[in-house]
Amino acid sequence: MISTKQFVFKELSAAQESGVFVSGQELAEKCGVSRTAVWKAIKSLAKDGIKIEGVTNRGYRLEGNEENLSLSAMESLVLPKEGIRFCVYDRLDSTNLEAKRLCAQAGILRDALGALTPEGKKLHKLVIIANEQTAGRGRLGREFYSPAKTGVYLSMIYIPQKNLVHPAKMTASAAVAVCRVFKRLYKAEPKIKWVNDIFVNGKKVCGILTEGITDFETGRIEAAVIGIGINIYEDAKGFPERIADTAGSLLGTKGEPAKRNELAAQTALELSHIYAEQENDPLSSEAKDVISEYKQLNFLLGKTLEITPVIGVEEKYTAKAVDITEDAALVVKKSDGTYQTLQSGEVSLYSKNFLSF
């Protein structure tokens, strides 16, 4: 059962898009509490940094498009039974680094039988969120530009009790989760560039980095850290020159509501549901549909790519992307007619016609 504070935020969030006020009496009746309890909840939300406009004889509404990240706001959008917890920071070097630090401090996450230890249970489905990252990074160690108040930067720790889903598949599943949320919250039409980038209107608005926590004694991957960086607004300074041609944002300039708390909460929920289904019933139609959806959203298939191996001594070559496997590997056809299956950590891709979709 959610608290009065959580309920009030949920109701105000639902009314934000239309800009209407919600009266204290209406909130009290819906929640089954007194107007005094509603007033206290409003004050508590304001103390958390949530900007709420109150007008006599009209009620309350969320004000401003760029709402602050709020722990209580996110918690109001996720039922306790989901087992998801949030940690919100104003500034971090990297949410993935913080997640890995927490795992290292916790020590043993699973026992010899594979069951979660008390420390593992505390960290499973913990979501670390930052308003700003000073050392955000993406695949192959690339920097991920993460200025304050313009996006959502989060990492989920996922510790499976059964088999860990294939790492590339976890990244692909995260991409599908984010695309679903983009469609729901912003009516966007996202596309995916294998394996970890999400584009809207021809520009990259999201990057995903999945990393593993390994037990060096057993060689077993104990947990996964799924990092997701989303550009909602464009920073007032613009994007750095090195990424200016490809980087973009969901909403451009600050015109529409950012819905940062909803975006974080819904992304965590979608991730949790997809991973749980893949772990518990990998042969179910719901689990299988994720990769089908990933393939449908991917805009590389059918395109000729310049492929640069980052492991080994093989030189760069061109090939046509023809398929994506069930484990989210990319199948390409080389100029000599042979086929090669590429894993995400092995290559860097480039194509002049990436954006022509």
Coordinates of C-alpha atoms in Angstrom, one line a residue:
M1 CA 0.0 0.0 0.0
I2 CA 1.4 3.4 -0.9
S3 CA 1.6 6.3 1.5
T4 CA -0.5 9.5 1.3
K5 CA 2.6 11.4 0.1
Q6 CA 3.2 8.8 -2.7
F7 CA -0.5 8.9 -3.7
V8 CA -0.6 12.7 -3.9
F9 CA 2.4 12.8 -6.1
K10 CA 1.0 10.2 -8.4
E11 CA -2.3 12.1 -8.8
L12 CA -0.5 15.4 -9.5
S13 CA 1.8 13.7 -12.0
A14 CA -1.2 12.3 -13.9
A15 CA -2.7 15.8 -14.1
Q16 CA 0.5 17.6 -15.1
E17 CA 0.2 17.1 -18.8
S18 CA -3.2 18.9 -19.0
G19 CA -2.0 21.6 -16.6
V20 CA -5.1 21.3 -14.4
F21 CA -5.3 21.9 -10.7
V22 CA -6.3 19.1 -8.3
S23 CA -8.2 20.3 -5.2
G24 CA -7.2 19.2 -1.8
Q25 CA -10.7 17.9 -1.2
E26 CA -10.5 15.7 -4.3
L27 CA -7.1 14.3 -3.2
A28 CA -8.4 13.7 0.3
E29 CA -11.5 11.8 -1.0
K30 CA -9.5 9.7 -3.5
C31 CA -6.9 8.8 -0.8
G32 CA -9.4 8.4 2.0
V33 CA -7.6 10.8 4.3
S34 CA -8.2 14.3 5.7
R35 CA -7.3 17.5 3.9
T36 CA -4.8 18.1 6.7
A37 CA -3.0 14.9 5.7
V38 CA -3.0 16.0 2.1
W39 CA -1.5 19.4 3.1
K40 CA 1.2 17.6 5.1
A41 CA 2.0 15.4 2.1
I42 CA 2.3 18.5 -0.1
K43 CA 4.7 20.1 2.3
S44 CA 6.8 16.9 2.5
L45 CA 7.0 16.7 -1.3
A46 CA 8.1 20.4 -1.5
K47 CA 10.8 19.6 1.1
D48 CA 12.0 16.9 -1.3
G49 CA 12.5 19.5 -4.0
I50 CA 9.2 18.9 -5.9
K51 CA 7.8 22.3 -7.2
I52 CA 4.1 22.4 -6.4
E53 CA 1.9 25.4 -7.1
G54 CA -1.0 25.9 -4.7
V55 CA -3.8 28.3 -5.5
T56 CA -6.7 29.1 -3.1
N57 CA -10.1 27.6 -4.3
R58 CA -8.3 25.8 -7.1
G59 CA -5.9 23.3 -5.6
Y60 CA -2.5 22.0 -6.4
R61 CA -0.5 21.2 -9.5
L62 CA 3.1 20.4 -10.3
E63 CA 4.9 23.5 -11.8
G64 CA 7.8 23.7 -14.1
N65 CA 8.9 21.4 -16.9
E66 CA 12.2 20.4 -15.4
E67 CA 11.1 18.7 -12.1
N68 CA 13.8 17.6 -9.6
L69 CA 14.7 13.9 -9.2
S70 CA 12.9 12.8 -6.1
L71 CA 13.1 9.5 -4.2
S72 CA 9.5 9.8 -2.8
A73 CA 8.2 10.7 -6.3
M74 CA 9.8 7.5 -7.8
E75 CA 8.7 5.3 -4.9
S76 CA 5.1 6.6 -5.5
L77 CA 5.1 5.1 -9.0
V78 CA 6.4 1.6 -8.1
L79 CA 4.5 -0.8 -5.9
P80 CA 6.5 -2.3 -3.0
K81 CA 5.8 -5.9 -4.3
E82 CA 8.0 -5.1 -7.3
G83 CA 11.1 -5.2 -5.0
I84 CA 12.7 -2.2 -6.7
R85 CA 14.5 0.4 -4.6
F86 CA 16.0 3.7 -5.6
C87 CA 19.0 5.7 -4.5
V88 CA 19.0 9.3 -5.8
Y89 CA 22.2 11.4 -6.1
D90 CA 22.6 15.0 -7.2
R91 CA 26.0 14.2 -8.6
L92 CA 28.1 11.1 -9.2
D93 CA 31.2 10.2 -11.2
S94 CA 29.2 7.3 -12.8
T95 CA 26.1 5.4 -11.7
N96 CA 27.7 2.2 -13.0
L97 CA 30.8 2.8 -11.0
E98 CA 28.7 3.5 -7.9
A99 CA 26.7 0.3 -8.5
K100 CA 29.9 -1.7 -8.7
R101 CA 31.3 -0.1 -5.6
L102 CA 28.2 -1.1 -3.7
C103 CA 28.6 -4.7 -4.9
A104 CA 32.2 -4.8 -3.9
Q105 CA 31.4 -3.5 -0.5
A106 CA 28.7 -6.1 0.0
G107 CA 31.0 -9.0 -0.6
I108 CA 29.3 -12.3 -1.3
L109 CA 26.1 -11.8 -3.2
R110 CA 25.1 -15.5 -3.7
D111 CA 25.8 -18.6 -1.7
A112 CA 27.2 -21.9 -2.9
L113 CA 23.7 -23.0 -4.0
G114 CA 23.1 -19.8 -6.0
A115 CA 20.6 -18.3 -3.5
L116 CA 20.9 -14.6 -2.8
T117 CA 22.7 -13.7 0.5
P118 CA 21.2 -11.0 2.7
E119 CA 23.6 -8.6 1.1
G120 CA 22.6 -9.8 -2.3
K121 CA 18.9 -9.3 -1.5
K122 CA 19.5 -5.7 -0.5
L123 CA 21.2 -4.9 -3.8
H124 CA 19.0 -6.9 -6.2
K125 CA 17.0 -4.5 -8.3
L126 CA 18.6 -1.5 -6.6
V127 CA 18.5 1.5 -9.0
I128 CA 21.1 4.2 -8.7
I129 CA 20.1 7.5 -10.3
A130 CA 22.1 10.7 -10.7
N131 CA 21.1 14.2 -11.7
E132 CA 24.6 14.6 -13.2
Q133 CA 27.6 12.4 -14.0
T134 CA 31.1 13.7 -14.1
A135 CA 32.6 10.6 -15.6
G136 CA 29.7 8.9 -17.4
R137 CA 30.9 6.4 -19.9
G138 CA 29.5 4.1 -22.6
R139 CA 30.6 1.0 -24.5
L140 CA 34.3 0.6 -25.3
G141 CA 35.2 3.2 -22.6
R142 CA 33.7 6.2 -24.5
E143 CA 32.6 9.2 -22.5
F144 CA 28.9 9.7 -22.1
Y145 CA 28.0 13.4 -21.8
S146 CA 25.8 13.8 -18.7
P147 CA 25.1 17.4 -17.7
A148 CA 22.9 18.3 -14.8
K149 CA 19.1 18.6 -15.0
T150 CA 18.9 17.6 -18.7
G151 CA 18.5 13.8 -18.5
V152 CA 18.1 10.6 -16.5
Y153 CA 21.3 8.6 -15.7
L154 CA 20.6 5.4 -13.9
S155 CA 22.0 1.9 -13.3
M156 CA 20.1 -1.2 -12.1
I157 CA 21.9 -4.0 -10.2
Y158 CA 20.3 -7.3 -11.2
I159 CA 21.3 -10.4 -9.3
P160 CA 19.5 -13.5 -10.8
Q161 CA 18.6 -16.4 -8.7
K162 CA 18.8 -18.7 -11.7
N163 CA 20.9 -18.3 -14.8
L164 CA 22.2 -14.9 -15.9
V165 CA 20.8 -13.9 -19.2
H166 CA 23.4 -13.6 -22.0
P167 CA 25.0 -10.1 -21.5
A168 CA 24.3 -8.9 -25.0
K169 CA 20.7 -10.0 -24.6
M170 CA 20.4 -8.0 -21.4
T171 CA 21.6 -4.9 -23.2
A172 CA 19.1 -5.6 -26.1
S173 CA 16.3 -6.2 -23.6
A174 CA 17.2 -2.9 -21.8
A175 CA 17.0 -1.1 -25.2
V176 CA 13.5 -2.6 -25.8
A177 CA 12.4 -1.5 -22.2
V178 CA 13.6 2.1 -22.8
C179 CA 11.8 2.2 -26.2
R180 CA 8.6 1.0 -24.7
V181 CA 8.8 3.8 -22.1
F182 CA 9.6 6.4 -24.7
K183 CA 6.5 5.5 -26.7
R184 CA 4.3 5.6 -23.6
L185 CA 5.6 8.8 -22.0
Y186 CA 6.6 10.9 -24.9
K187 CA 4.7 9.4 -27.9
A188 CA 8.2 9.1 -29.5
E189 CA 9.1 6.7 -32.3
P190 CA 12.5 5.3 -31.2
K191 CA 14.9 3.2 -33.3
I192 CA 17.8 1.0 -32.1
K193 CA 21.3 0.9 -33.4
W194 CA 22.8 -2.5 -32.5
V195 CA 23.6 -3.1 -29.8
N196 CA 23.1 -0.3 -27.3
D197 CA 22.1 3.0 -28.8
I198 CA 18.6 4.5 -29.1
F199 CA 17.8 7.1 -31.7
V200 CA 14.8 9.5 -32.0
N201 CA 14.4 11.7 -35.1
G202 CA 17.7 10.5 -36.4
K203 CA 19.7 11.5 -33.3
K204 CA 21.1 9.4 -30.5
V205 CA 19.2 10.1 -27.3
C206 CA 20.1 7.1 -25.2
G207 CA 23.1 4.8 -24.6
I208 CA 23.2 1.6 -22.6
L209 CA 26.2 -0.1 -20.9
T210 CA 25.9 -3.6 -19.3
E211 CA 28.7 -4.8 -17.1
G212 CA 29.2 -8.0 -15.0
I213 CA 30.2 -8.5 -11.4
T214 CA 32.4 -11.7 -11.5
D215 CA 33.4 -14.1 -8.7
F216 CA 37.1 -14.6 -9.5
E217 CA 37.2 -17.9 -7.6
T218 CA 34.4 -19.6 -9.5
G219 CA 34.5 -17.5 -12.7
R220 CA 30.7 -17.1 -12.3
I221 CA 29.0 -13.8 -13.2
E222 CA 27.3 -12.9 -9.9
A223 CA 25.4 -9.9 -11.0
A224 CA 24.8 -7.5 -13.9
V225 CA 24.9 -3.7 -13.8
I226 CA 22.7 -2.2 -16.5
G227 CA 23.6 1.5 -17.0
I228 CA 21.2 3.7 -19.0
G229 CA 21.9 7.4 -20.0
I230 CA 19.0 9.3 -21.5
N231 CA 19.1 12.9 -22.9
I232 CA 15.7 14.5 -22.3
Y233 CA 16.7 18.1 -23.0
E234 CA 19.6 19.6 -24.9
D235 CA 22.0 21.4 -22.6
A236 CA 22.0 25.2 -22.9
K237 CA 25.7 25.0 -24.1
G238 CA 24.8 22.4 -26.8
F239 CA 26.5 19.1 -27.2
P240 CA 30.3 18.9 -27.3
E241 CA 31.7 19.1 -30.8
R242 CA 32.8 15.5 -31.0
I243 CA 29.2 14.3 -30.7
A244 CA 27.3 17.3 -32.0
D245 CA 26.5 15.6 -35.3
T246 CA 24.9 12.5 -33.8
A247 CA 23.7 13.4 -30.3
G248 CA 20.1 14.6 -29.7
S249 CA 17.5 14.8 -27.0
L250 CA 13.9 13.6 -26.6
L251 CA 12.4 17.0 -26.1
G252 CA 14.9 19.4 -27.6
T253 CA 14.7 22.7 -25.7
K254 CA 12.8 22.9 -22.5
G255 CA 9.2 23.1 -23.7
E256 CA 7.4 20.0 -22.7
P257 CA 7.4 18.4 -19.2
A258 CA 10.5 16.3 -18.7
K259 CA 8.7 13.6 -16.5
R260 CA 12.1 12.6 -15.2
N261 CA 10.7 10.7 -12.2
E262 CA 8.2 8.8 -14.3
L263 CA 10.9 8.0 -16.8
A264 CA 13.2 6.6 -14.2
A265 CA 10.5 4.6 -12.4
Q266 CA 8.9 3.2 -15.6
T267 CA 12.3 2.2 -17.0
A268 CA 13.2 0.4 -13.8
L269 CA 9.8 -1.4 -13.9
E270 CA 10.0 -2.4 -17.5
L271 CA 13.6 -3.7 -17.0
S272 CA 12.6 -5.7 -13.9
H273 CA 9.6 -7.3 -15.7
I274 CA 11.6 -8.3 -18.8
Y275 CA 14.5 -9.7 -16.9
A276 CA 12.3 -11.7 -14.5
E277 CA 10.4 -13.3 -17.4
Q278 CA 13.6 -14.2 -19.2
E279 CA 15.1 -15.7 -16.0
N280 CA 12.0 -17.6 -14.9
D281 CA 10.5 -18.7 -18.2
P282 CA 12.9 -18.1 -21.1
L283 CA 10.8 -20.1 -23.5
S284 CA 7.6 -18.1 -22.9
S285 CA 6.2 -16.0 -25.8
E286 CA 6.7 -12.9 -23.7
A287 CA 10.4 -13.6 -23.3
K288 CA 10.8 -14.5 -26.9
D289 CA 8.9 -11.4 -28.1
V290 CA 11.6 -9.1 -26.7
I291 CA 14.2 -10.1 -29.2
S292 CA 11.6 -10.0 -32.0
E293 CA 10.7 -6.4 -30.9
Y294 CA 14.4 -5.6 -30.8
K295 CA 14.9 -6.7 -34.4
Q296 CA 11.9 -4.7 -35.5
L297 CA 13.2 -1.6 -33.9
N298 CA 16.8 -2.0 -35.2
F299 CA 17.7 0.1 -38.2
L300 CA 21.0 -1.5 -39.1
L301 CA 19.5 -4.6 -40.8
G302 CA 20.0 -4.4 -44.5
K303 CA 22.7 -1.7 -44.3
T304 CA 26.3 -1.9 -45.3
L305 CA 28.6 -1.2 -42.4
E306 CA 32.3 -0.5 -41.8
I307 CA 33.3 -2.9 -39.1
T308 CA 36.4 -2.3 -37.0
P309 CA 37.5 -5.2 -34.8
V310 CA 38.6 -4.1 -31.4
I311 CA 39.9 -7.5 -30.3
G312 CA 42.7 -9.3 -32.2
V313 CA 44.6 -8.0 -35.3
E314 CA 42.0 -8.2 -38.0
E315 CA 41.7 -5.1 -40.1
K316 CA 38.5 -3.2 -40.7
Y317 CA 36.2 -4.4 -43.4
T318 CA 32.7 -3.7 -44.9
A319 CA 29.8 -6.1 -44.6
K320 CA 26.0 -6.0 -44.8
A321 CA 23.9 -6.5 -41.6
V322 CA 21.5 -9.3 -42.3
D323 CA 20.2 -10.7 -39.0
I324 CA 20.2 -10.6 -35.2
T325 CA 20.3 -13.9 -33.3
E326 CA 18.3 -14.9 -30.2
D327 CA 21.3 -13.8 -28.1
A328 CA 21.4 -10.4 -29.7
A329 CA 24.5 -11.0 -31.8
L330 CA 24.7 -9.3 -35.2
V331 CA 25.0 -11.5 -38.3
V332 CA 26.8 -9.8 -41.3
K333 CA 27.5 -10.9 -44.8
K334 CA 31.0 -10.1 -46.0
S335 CA 32.0 -9.1 -49.5
D336 CA 33.3 -12.6 -50.2
G337 CA 29.8 -14.0 -49.5
T338 CA 30.7 -15.5 -46.1
Y339 CA 28.7 -14.8 -42.9
Q340 CA 30.1 -13.7 -39.6
T341 CA 28.4 -13.4 -36.2
L342 CA 29.5 -10.4 -34.2
Q343 CA 29.4 -9.9 -30.4
S344 CA 28.9 -6.4 -29.0
G345 CA 32.3 -6.1 -27.3
E346 CA 34.3 -7.3 -30.4
V347 CA 33.7 -4.5 -32.9
S348 CA 33.0 -0.9 -33.6
L349 CA 30.5 0.0 -36.3
Y350 CA 30.3 2.9 -38.7
S351 CA 28.1 3.7 -41.7
K352 CA 27.4 6.9 -43.5
N353 CA 23.8 5.8 -43.9
F354 CA 23.1 5.1 -40.2
L355 CA 20.6 7.9 -40.1
S356 CA 18.8 7.3 -43.3
F357 CA 15.8 5.4 -41.8

